[in-house]
PDB file of C-alpha atoms in Angstrom:
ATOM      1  CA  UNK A   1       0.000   0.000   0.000  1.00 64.00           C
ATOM      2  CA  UNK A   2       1.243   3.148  -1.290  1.00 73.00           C
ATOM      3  CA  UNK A   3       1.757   5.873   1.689  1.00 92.00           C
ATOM      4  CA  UNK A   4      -0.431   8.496   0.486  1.00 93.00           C
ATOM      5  CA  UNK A   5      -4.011   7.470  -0.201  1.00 93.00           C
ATOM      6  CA  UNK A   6      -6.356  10.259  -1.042  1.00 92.00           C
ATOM      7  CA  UNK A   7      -9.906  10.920  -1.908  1.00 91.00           C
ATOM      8  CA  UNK A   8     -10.490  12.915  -5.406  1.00 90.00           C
ATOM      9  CA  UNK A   9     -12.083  15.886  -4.531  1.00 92.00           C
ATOM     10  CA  UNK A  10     -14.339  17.603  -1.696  1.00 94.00           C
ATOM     11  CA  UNK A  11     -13.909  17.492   2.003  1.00 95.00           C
ATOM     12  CA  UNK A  12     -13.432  14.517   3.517  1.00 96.00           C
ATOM     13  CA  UNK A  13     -11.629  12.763   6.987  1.00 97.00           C
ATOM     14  CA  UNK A  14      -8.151  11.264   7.373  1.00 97.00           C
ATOM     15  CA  UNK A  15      -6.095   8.998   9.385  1.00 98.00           C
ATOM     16  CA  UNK A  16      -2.493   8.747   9.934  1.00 97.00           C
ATOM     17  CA  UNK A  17      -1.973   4.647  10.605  1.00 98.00           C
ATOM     18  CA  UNK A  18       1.301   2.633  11.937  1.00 97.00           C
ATOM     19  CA  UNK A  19       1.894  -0.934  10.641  1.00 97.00           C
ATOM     20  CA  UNK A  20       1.745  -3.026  14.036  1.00 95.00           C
ATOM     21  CA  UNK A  21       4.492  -4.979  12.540  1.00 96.00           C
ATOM     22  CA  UNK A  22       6.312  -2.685   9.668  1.00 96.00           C
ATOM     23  CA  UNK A  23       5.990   0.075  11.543  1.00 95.00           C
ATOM     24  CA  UNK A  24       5.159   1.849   8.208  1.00 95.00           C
ATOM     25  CA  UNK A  25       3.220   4.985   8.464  1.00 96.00           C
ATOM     26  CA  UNK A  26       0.183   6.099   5.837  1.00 97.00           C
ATOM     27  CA  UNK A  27      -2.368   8.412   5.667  1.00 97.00           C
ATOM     28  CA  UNK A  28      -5.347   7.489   4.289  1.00 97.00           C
ATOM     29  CA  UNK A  29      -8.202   9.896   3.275  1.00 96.00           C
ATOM     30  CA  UNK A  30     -12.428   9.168   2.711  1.00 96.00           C
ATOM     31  CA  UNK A  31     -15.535  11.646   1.887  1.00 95.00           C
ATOM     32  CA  UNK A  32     -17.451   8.964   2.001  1.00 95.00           C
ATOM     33  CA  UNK A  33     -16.222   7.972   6.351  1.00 95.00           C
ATOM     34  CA  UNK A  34     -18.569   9.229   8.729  1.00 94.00           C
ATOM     35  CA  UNK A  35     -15.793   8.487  11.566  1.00 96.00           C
ATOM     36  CA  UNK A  36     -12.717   8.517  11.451  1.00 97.00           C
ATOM     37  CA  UNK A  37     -11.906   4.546  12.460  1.00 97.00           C
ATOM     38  CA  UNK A  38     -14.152   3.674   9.830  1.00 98.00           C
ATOM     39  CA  UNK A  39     -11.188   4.322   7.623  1.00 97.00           C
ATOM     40  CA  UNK A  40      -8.868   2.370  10.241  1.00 98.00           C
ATOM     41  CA  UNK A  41     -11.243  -0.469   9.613  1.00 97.00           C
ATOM     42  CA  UNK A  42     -11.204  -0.691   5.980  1.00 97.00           C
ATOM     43  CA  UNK A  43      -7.710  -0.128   5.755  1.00 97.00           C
ATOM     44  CA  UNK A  44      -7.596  -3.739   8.324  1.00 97.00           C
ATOM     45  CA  UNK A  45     -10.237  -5.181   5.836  1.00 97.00           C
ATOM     46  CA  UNK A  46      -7.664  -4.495   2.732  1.00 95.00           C
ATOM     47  CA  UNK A  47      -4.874  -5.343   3.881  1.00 95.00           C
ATOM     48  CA  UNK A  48      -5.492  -8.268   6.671  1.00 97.00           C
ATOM     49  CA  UNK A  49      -2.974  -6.659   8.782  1.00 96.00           C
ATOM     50  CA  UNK A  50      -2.638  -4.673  12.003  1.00 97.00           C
ATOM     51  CA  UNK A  51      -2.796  -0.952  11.950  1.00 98.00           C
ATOM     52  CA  UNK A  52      -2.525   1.554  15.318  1.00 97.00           C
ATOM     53  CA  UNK A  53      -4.813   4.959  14.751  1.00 98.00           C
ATOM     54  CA  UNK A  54      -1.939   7.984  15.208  1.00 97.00           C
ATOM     55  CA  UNK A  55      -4.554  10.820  15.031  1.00 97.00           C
ATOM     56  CA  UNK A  56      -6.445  12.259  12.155  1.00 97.00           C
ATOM     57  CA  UNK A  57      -8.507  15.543  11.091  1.00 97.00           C
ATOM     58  CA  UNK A  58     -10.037  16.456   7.626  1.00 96.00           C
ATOM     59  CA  UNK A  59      -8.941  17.147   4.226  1.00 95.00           C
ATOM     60  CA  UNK A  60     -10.372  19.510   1.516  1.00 95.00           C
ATOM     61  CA  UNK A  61      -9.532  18.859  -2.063  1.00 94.00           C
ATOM     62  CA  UNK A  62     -10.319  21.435  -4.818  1.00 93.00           C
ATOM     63  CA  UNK A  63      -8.662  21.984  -8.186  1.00 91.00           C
ATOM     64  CA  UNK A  64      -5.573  24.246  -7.227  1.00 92.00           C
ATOM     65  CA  UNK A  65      -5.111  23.235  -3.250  1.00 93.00           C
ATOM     66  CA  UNK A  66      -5.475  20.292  -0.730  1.00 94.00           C
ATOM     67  CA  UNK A  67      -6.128  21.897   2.849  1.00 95.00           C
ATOM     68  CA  UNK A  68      -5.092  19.269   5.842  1.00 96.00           C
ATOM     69  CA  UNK A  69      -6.550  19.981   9.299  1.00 96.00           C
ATOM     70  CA  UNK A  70      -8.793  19.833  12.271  1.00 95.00           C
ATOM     71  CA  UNK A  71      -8.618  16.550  14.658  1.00 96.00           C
ATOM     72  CA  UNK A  72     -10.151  13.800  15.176  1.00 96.00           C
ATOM     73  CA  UNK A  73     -12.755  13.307  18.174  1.00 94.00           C
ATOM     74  CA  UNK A  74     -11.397   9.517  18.487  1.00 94.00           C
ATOM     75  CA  UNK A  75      -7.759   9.594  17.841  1.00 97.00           C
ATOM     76  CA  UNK A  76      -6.845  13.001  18.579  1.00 96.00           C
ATOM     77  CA  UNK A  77      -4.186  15.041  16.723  1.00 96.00           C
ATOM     78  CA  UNK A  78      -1.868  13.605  14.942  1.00 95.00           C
ATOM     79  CA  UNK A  79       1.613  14.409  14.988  1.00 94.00           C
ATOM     80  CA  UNK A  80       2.288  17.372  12.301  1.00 92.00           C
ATOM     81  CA  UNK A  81       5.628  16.267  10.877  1.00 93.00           C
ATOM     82  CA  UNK A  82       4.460  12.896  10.105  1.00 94.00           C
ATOM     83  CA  UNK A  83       1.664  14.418   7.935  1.00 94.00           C
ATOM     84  CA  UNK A  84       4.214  16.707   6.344  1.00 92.00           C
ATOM     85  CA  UNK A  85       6.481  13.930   5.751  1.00 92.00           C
ATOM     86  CA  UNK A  86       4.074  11.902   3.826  1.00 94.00           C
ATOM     87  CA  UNK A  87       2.537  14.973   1.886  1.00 91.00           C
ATOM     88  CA  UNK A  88       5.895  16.273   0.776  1.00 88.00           C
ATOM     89  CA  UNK A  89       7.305  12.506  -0.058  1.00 90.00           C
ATOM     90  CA  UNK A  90       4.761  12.293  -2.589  1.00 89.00           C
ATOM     91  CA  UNK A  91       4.255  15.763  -4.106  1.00 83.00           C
ATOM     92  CA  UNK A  92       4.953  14.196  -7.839  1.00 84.00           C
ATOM     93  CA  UNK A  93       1.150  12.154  -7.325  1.00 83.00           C
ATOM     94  CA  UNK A  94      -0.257  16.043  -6.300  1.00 85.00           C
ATOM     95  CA  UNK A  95      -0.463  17.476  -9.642  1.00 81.00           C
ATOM     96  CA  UNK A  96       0.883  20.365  -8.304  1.00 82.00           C
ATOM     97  CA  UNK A  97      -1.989  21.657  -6.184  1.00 88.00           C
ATOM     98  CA  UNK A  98      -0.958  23.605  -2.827  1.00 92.00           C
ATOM     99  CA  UNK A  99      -0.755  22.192   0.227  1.00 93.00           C
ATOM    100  CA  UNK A 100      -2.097  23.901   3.405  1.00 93.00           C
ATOM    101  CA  UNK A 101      -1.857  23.106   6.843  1.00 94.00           C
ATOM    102  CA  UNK A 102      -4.110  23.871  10.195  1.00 93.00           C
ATOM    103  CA  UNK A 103      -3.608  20.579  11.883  1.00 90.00           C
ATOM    104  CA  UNK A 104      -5.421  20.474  15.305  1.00 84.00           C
ATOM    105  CA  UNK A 105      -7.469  23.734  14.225  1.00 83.00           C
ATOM    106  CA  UNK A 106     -11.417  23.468  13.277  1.00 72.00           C
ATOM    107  CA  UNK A 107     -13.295  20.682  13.012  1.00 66.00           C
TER     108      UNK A 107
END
């Protein structure tokens, strides 16, 4: 599983997830999740393997910008530099739309 998994477009939640045994972090976006470890739970589904919830918040997709924040009632926070680290890793799958941050801020 690649380490960036986004929706297409509109707002949506995400989760940042640890491999229990990897220890490989992802973050994984859905519109469609009305929590947040509904996403945790189809990620298990996928990929028949263990995953620990490090936090998530919300994502907004449009044509020229992706917009990461808010937190997640369930997980909390999660840690900014490891959502920075997996935007900016894979920037060339981005088509070049901006990326802004308010982690922890709104819901």
């Amino acid at each position: 599983m690649s380490t960036l998994k986004l929706h297409k477009s509109g707002a949506g939640k995400y989760v940042i997830l640890e491999n229990d045994s990897t220890k490989k972090k992802i973050l994984v976006s859905d519109e469609r999740a009305g929590f947040h470890k509904e996403i945790l739970r189809k990620v298990i589904l996928e990929t028949n393997e263990q995953w620990k919830c490090l936090g998530g918040g919300r994502i907004k997709i449009t044509q020229d910008n992706i917009h990461i924040y808010g937190y997640s009632v369930d997980f909390g926070t999660p840690n900014e530099s490891d959502v920075k680290s997996i935007i900016e890793s894979n920037l060339d799958s981005l088509e070049n739309k901006s990326i802004t941050y308010s982690i922890g801020e709104g819901y």
